[in-house]
mmCIF file with all atom_site columns, C-alpha atoms in Angstrom:
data_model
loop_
_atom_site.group_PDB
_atom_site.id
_atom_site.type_symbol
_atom_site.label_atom_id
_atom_site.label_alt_id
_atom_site.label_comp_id
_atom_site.label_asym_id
_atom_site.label_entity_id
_atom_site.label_seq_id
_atom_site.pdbx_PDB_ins_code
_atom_site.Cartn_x
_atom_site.Cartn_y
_atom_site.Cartn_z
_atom_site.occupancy
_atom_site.B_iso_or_equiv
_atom_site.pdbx_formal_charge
_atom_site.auth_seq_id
_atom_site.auth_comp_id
_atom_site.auth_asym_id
_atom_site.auth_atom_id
_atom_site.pdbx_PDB_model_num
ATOM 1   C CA . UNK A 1 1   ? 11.609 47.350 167.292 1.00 94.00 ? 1   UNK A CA 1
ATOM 2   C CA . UNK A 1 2   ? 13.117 46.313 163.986 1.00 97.00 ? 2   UNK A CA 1
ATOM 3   C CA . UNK A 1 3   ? 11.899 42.975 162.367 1.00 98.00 ? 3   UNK A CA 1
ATOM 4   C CA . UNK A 1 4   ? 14.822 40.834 161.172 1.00 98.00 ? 4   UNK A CA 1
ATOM 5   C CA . UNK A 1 5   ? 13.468 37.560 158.970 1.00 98.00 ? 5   UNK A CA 1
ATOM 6   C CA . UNK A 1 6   ? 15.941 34.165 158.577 1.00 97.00 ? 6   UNK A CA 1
ATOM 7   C CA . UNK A 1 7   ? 15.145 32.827 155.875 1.00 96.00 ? 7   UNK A CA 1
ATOM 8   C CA . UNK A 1 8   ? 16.219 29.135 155.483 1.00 97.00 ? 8   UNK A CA 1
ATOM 9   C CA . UNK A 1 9   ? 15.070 26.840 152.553 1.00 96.00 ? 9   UNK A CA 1
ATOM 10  C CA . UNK A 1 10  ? 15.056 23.129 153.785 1.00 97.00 ? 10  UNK A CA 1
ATOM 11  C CA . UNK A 1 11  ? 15.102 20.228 151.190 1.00 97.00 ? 11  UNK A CA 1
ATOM 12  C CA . UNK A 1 12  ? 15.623 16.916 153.199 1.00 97.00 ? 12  UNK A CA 1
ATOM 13  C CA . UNK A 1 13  ? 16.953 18.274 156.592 1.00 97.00 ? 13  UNK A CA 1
ATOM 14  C CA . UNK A 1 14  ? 14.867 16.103 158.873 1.00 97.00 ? 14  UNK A CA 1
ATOM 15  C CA . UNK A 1 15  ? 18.565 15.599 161.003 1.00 96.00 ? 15  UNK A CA 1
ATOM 16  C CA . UNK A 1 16  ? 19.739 19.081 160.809 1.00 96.00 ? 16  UNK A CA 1
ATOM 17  C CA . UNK A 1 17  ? 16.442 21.315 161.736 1.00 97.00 ? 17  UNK A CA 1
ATOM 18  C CA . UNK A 1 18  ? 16.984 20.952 165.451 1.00 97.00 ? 18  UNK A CA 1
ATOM 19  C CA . UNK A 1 19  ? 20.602 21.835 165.782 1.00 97.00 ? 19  UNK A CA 1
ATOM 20  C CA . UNK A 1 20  ? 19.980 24.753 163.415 1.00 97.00 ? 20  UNK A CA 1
ATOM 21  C CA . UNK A 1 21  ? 17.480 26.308 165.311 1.00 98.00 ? 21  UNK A CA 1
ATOM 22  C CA . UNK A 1 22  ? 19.238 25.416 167.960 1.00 97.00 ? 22  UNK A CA 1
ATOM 23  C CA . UNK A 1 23  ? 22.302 27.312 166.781 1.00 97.00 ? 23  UNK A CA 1
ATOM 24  C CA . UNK A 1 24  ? 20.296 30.305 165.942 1.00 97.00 ? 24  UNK A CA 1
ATOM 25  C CA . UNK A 1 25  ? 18.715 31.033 169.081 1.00 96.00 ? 25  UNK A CA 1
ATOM 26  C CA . UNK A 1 26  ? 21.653 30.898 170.679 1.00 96.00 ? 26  UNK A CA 1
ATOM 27  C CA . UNK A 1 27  ? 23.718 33.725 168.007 1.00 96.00 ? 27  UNK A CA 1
ATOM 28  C CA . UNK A 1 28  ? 20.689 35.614 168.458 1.00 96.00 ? 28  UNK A CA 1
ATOM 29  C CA . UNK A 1 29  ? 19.446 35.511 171.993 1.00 94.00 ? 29  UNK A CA 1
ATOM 30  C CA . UNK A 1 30  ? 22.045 38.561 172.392 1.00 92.00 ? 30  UNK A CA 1
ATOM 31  C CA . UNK A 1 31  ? 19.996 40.788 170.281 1.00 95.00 ? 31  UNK A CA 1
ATOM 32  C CA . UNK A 1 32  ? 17.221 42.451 172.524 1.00 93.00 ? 32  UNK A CA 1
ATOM 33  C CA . UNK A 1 33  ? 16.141 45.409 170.471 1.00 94.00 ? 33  UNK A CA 1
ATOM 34  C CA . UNK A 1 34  ? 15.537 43.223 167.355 1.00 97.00 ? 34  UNK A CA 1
ATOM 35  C CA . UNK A 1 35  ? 12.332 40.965 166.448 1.00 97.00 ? 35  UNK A CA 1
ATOM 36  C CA . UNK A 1 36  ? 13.397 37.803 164.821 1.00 98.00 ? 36  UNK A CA 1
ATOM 37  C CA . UNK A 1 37  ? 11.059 35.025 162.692 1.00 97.00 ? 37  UNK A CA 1
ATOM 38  C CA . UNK A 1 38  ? 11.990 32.177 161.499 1.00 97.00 ? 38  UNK A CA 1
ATOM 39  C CA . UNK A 1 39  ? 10.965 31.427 158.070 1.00 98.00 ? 39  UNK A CA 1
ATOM 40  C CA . UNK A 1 40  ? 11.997 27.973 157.084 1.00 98.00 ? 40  UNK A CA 1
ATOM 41  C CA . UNK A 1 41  ? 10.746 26.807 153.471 1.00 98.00 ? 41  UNK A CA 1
ATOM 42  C CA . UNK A 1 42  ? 9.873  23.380 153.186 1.00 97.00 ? 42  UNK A CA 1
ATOM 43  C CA . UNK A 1 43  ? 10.950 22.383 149.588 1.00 95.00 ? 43  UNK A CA 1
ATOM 44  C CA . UNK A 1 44  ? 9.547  19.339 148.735 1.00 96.00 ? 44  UNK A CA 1
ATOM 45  C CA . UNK A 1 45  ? 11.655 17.272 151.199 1.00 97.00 ? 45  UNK A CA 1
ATOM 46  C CA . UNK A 1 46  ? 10.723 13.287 151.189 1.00 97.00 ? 46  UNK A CA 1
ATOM 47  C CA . UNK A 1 47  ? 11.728 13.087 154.385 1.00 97.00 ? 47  UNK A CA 1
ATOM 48  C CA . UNK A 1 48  ? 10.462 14.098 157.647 1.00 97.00 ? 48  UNK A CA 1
ATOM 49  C CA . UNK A 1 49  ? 11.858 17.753 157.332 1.00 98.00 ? 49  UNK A CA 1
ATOM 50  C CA . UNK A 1 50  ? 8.463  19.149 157.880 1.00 98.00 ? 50  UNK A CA 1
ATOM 51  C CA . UNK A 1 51  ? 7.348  17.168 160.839 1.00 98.00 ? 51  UNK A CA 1
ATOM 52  C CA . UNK A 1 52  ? 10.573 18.579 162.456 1.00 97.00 ? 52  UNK A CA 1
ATOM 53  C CA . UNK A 1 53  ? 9.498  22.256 161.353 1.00 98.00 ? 53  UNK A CA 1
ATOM 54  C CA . UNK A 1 54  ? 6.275  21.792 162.953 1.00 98.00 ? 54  UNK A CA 1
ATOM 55  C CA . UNK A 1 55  ? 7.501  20.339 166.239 1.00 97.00 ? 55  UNK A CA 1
ATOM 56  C CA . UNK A 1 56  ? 9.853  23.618 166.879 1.00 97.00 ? 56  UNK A CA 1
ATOM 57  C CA . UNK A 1 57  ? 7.172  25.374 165.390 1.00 97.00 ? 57  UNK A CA 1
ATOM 58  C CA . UNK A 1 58  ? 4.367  24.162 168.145 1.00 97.00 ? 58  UNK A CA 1
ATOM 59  C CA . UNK A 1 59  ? 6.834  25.684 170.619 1.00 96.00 ? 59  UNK A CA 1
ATOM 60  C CA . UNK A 1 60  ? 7.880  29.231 169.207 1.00 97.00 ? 60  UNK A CA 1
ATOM 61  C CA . UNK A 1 61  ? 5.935  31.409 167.890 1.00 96.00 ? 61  UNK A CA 1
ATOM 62  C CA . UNK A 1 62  ? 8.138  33.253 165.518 1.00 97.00 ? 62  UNK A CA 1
ATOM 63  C CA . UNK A 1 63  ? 8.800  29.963 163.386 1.00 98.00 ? 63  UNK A CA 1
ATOM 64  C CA . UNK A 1 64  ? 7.070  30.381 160.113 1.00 98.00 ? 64  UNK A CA 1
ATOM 65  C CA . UNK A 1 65  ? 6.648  27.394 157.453 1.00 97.00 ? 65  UNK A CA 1
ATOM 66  C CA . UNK A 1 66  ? 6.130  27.207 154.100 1.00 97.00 ? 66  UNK A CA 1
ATOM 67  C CA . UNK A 1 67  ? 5.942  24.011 152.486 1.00 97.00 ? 67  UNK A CA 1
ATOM 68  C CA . UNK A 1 68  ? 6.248  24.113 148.644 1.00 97.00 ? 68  UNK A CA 1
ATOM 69  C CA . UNK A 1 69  ? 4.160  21.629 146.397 1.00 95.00 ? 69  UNK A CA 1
ATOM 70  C CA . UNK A 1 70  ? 7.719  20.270 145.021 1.00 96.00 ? 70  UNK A CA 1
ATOM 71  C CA . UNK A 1 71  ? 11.487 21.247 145.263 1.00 94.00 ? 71  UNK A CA 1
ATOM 72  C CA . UNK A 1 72  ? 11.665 24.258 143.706 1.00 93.00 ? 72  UNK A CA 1
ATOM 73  C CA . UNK A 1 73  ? 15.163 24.236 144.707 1.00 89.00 ? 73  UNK A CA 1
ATOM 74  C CA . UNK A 1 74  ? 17.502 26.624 146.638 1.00 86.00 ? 74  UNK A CA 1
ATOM 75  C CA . UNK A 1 75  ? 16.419 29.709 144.294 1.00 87.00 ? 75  UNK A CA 1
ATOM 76  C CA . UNK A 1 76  ? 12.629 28.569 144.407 1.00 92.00 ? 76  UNK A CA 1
ATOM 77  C CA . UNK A 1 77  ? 12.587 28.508 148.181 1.00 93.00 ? 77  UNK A CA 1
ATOM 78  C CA . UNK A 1 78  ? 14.604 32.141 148.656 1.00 91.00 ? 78  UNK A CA 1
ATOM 79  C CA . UNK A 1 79  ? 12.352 33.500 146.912 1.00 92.00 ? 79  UNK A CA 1
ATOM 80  C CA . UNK A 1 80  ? 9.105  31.985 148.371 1.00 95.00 ? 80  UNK A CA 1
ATOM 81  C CA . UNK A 1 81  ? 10.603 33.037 151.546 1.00 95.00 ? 81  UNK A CA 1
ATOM 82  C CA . UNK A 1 82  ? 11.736 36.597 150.595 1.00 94.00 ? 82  UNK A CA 1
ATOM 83  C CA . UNK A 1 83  ? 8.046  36.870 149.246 1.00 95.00 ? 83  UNK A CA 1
ATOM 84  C CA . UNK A 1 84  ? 6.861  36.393 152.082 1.00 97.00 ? 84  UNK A CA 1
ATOM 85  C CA . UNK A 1 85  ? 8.514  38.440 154.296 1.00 96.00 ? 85  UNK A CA 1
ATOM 86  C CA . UNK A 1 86  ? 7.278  41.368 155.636 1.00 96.00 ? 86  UNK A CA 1
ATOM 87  C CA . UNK A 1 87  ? 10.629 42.918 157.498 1.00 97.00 ? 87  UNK A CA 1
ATOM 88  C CA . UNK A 1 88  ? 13.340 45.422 157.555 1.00 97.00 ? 88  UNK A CA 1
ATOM 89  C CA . UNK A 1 89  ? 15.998 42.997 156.719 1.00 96.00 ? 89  UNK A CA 1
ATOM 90  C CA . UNK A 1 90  ? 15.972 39.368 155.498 1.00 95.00 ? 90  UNK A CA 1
ATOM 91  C CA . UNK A 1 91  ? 19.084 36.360 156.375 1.00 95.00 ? 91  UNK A CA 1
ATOM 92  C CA . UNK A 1 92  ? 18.898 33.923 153.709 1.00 92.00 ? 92  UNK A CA 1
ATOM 93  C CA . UNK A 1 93  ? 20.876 30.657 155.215 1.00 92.00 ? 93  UNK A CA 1
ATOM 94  C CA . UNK A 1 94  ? 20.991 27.284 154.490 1.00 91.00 ? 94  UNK A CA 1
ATOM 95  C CA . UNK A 1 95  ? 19.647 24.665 156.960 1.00 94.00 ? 95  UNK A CA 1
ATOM 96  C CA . UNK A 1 96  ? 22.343 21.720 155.633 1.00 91.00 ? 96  UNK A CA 1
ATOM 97  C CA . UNK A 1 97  ? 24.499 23.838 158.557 1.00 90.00 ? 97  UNK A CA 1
ATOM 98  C CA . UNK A 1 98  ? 26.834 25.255 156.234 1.00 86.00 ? 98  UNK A CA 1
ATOM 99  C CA . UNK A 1 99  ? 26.092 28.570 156.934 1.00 86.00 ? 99  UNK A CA 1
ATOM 100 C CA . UNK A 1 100 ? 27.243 29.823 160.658 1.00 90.00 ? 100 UNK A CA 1
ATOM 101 C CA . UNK A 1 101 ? 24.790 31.725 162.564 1.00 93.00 ? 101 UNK A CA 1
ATOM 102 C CA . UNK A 1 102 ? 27.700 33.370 164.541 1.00 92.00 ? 102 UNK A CA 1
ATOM 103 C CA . UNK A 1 103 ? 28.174 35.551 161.440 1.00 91.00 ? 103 UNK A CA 1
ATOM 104 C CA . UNK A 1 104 ? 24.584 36.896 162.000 1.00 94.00 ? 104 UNK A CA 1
ATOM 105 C CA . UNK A 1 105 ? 26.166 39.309 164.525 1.00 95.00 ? 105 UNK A CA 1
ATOM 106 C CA . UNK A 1 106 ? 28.751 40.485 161.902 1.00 93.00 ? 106 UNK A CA 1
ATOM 107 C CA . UNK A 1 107 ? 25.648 40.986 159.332 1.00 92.00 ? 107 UNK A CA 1
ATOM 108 C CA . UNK A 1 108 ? 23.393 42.954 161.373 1.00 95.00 ? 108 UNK A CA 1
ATOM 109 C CA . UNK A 1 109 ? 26.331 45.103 162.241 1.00 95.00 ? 109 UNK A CA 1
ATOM 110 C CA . UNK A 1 110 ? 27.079 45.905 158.692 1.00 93.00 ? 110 UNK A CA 1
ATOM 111 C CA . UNK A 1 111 ? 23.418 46.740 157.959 1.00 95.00 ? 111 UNK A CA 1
ATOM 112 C CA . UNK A 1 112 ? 23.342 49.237 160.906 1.00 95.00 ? 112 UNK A CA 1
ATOM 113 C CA . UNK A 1 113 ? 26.450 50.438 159.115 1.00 96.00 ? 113 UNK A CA 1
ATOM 114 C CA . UNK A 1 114 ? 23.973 51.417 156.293 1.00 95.00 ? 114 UNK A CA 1
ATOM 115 C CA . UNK A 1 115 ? 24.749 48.590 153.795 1.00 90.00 ? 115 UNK A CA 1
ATOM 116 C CA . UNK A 1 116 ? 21.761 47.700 151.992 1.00 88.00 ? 116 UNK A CA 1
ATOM 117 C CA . UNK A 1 117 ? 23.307 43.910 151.110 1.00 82.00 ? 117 UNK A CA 1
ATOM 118 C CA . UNK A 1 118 ? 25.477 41.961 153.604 1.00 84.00 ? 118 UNK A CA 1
ATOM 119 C CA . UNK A 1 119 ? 26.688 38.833 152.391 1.00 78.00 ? 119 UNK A CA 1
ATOM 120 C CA . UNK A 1 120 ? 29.112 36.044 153.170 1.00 74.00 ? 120 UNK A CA 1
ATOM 121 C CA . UNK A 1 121 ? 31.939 34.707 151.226 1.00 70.00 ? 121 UNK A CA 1
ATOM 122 C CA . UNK A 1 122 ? 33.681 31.270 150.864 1.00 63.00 ? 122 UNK A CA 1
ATOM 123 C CA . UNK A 1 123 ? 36.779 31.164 151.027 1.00 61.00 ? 123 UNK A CA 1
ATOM 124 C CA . UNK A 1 124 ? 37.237 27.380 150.329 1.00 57.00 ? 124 UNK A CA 1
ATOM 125 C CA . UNK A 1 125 ? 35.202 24.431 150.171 1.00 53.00 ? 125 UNK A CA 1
ATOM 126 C CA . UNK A 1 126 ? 36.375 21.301 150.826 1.00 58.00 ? 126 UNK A CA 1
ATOM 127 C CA . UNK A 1 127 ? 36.531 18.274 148.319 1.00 55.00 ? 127 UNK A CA 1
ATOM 128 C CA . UNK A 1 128 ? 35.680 20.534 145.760 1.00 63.00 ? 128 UNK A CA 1
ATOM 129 C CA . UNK A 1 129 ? 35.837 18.357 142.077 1.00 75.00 ? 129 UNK A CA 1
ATOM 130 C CA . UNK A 1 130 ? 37.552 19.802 139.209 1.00 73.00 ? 130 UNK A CA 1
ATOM 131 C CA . UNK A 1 131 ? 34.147 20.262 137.207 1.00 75.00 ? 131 UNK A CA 1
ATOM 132 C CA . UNK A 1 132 ? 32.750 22.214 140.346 1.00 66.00 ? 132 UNK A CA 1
ATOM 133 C CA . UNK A 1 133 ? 36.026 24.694 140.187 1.00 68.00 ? 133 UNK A CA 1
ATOM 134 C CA . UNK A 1 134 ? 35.512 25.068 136.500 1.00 74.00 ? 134 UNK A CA 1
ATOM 135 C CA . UNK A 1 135 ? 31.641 25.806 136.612 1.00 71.00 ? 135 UNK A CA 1
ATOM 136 C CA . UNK A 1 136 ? 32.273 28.203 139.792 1.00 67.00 ? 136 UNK A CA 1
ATOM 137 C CA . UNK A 1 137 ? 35.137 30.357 137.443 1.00 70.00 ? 137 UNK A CA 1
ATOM 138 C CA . UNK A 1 138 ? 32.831 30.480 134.578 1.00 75.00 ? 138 UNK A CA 1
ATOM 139 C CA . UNK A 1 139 ? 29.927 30.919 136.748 1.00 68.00 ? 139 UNK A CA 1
ATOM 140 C CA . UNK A 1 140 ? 31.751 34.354 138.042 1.00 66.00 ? 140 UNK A CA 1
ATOM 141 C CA . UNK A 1 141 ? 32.931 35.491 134.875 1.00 71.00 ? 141 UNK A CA 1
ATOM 142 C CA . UNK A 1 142 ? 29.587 35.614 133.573 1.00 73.00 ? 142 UNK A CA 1
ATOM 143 C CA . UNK A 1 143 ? 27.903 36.961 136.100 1.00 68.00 ? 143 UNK A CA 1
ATOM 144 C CA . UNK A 1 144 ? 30.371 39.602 136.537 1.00 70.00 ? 144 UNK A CA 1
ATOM 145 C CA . UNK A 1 145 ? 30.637 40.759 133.012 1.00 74.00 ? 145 UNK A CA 1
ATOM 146 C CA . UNK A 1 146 ? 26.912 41.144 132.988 1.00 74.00 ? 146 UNK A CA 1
ATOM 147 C CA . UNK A 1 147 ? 27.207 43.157 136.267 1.00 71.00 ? 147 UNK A CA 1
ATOM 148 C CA . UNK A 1 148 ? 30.097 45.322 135.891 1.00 74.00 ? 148 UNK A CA 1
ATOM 149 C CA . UNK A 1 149 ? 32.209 43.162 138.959 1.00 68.00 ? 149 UNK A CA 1
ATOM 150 C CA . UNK A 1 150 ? 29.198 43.758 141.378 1.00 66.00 ? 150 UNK A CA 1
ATOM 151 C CA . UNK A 1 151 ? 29.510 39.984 142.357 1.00 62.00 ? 151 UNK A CA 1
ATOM 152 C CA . UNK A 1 152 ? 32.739 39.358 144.273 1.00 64.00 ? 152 UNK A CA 1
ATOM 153 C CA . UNK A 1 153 ? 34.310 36.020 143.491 1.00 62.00 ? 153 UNK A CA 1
ATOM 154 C CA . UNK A 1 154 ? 33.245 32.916 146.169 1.00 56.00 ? 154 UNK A CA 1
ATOM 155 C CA . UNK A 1 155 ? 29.738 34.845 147.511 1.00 57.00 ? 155 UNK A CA 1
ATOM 156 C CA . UNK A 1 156 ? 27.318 32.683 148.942 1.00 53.00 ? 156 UNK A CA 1
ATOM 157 C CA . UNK A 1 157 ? 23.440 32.979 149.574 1.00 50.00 ? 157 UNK A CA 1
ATOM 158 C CA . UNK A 1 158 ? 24.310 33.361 152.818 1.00 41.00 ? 158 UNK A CA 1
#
């Protein structure tokens, strides 16, 4: 059976940790030949983000936590997570609920295609500032010209 890891960094998502998992189960349940853990990084939240963790944790096995000494931020905790991992493919989501787990399904298609990366794209965000829509061109423009394009324009961690 192949092992599939989510990995989800967590910085102050006390409210949202429930309905993720929540989420998850349910875009997953559908997958019977697959082995799924839950790896959710705790990044230095000062809320209760752990506790929560732990509580879904106490009643599923396959929910993993690492808490971090201090918000290493979204990069620190993907690759705590990815370090950790011991799978034959790795989801790295969000758990602010930005990132559908629906899309799983599409994902773990594509890597049965034979794709070694699967990865979203955003289309739009909403309220998006001006300085945010500069940064994000710039952001792509470097990071394409020091890739040769291999970053399409609007992907996500996700």
């Amino acid at each position: 059976m192949k092992k599939i890891s989510l990995i989800i960094p967590a910085f102050n998502e006390e409210g949202n940790i429930a309905e993720l998992y929540k989420q998850i189960e349910e875009s997953i349940k559908q997958f019977n030949n697959y082995y799924f853990e839950f790896v959710i990084i705790e990044n230095g939240s000062t809320d209760n983000t752990y506790d929560e963790i732990l509580k879904i944790k106490k009643h599923d096995e396959r929910v993993k936590c690492l808490k971090l000494s201090r918000n290493f931020k979204m990069d620190g905790g993907i690759a705590a997570g990815l370090d950790y991992v011991d799978s034959d493919a790795a989801i790295i989501m969000t758990a602010n609920l930005q990132d559908d787990p629906k899309v799983i399904k599409e994902f773990i298609s594509k890597w049965e295609e034979g794709y070694d990366h699967v990865y979203g794209v955003v289309n739009s965000r909403p309220v998006k500032s001006f300085l945010r829509k500069f940064n994000s061109r710039i952001f792509y423009k470097l990071i394409n010209r020091l890739t040769d394009d291999l970053v399409p324009k609007g992907v996500s961690d996700y």
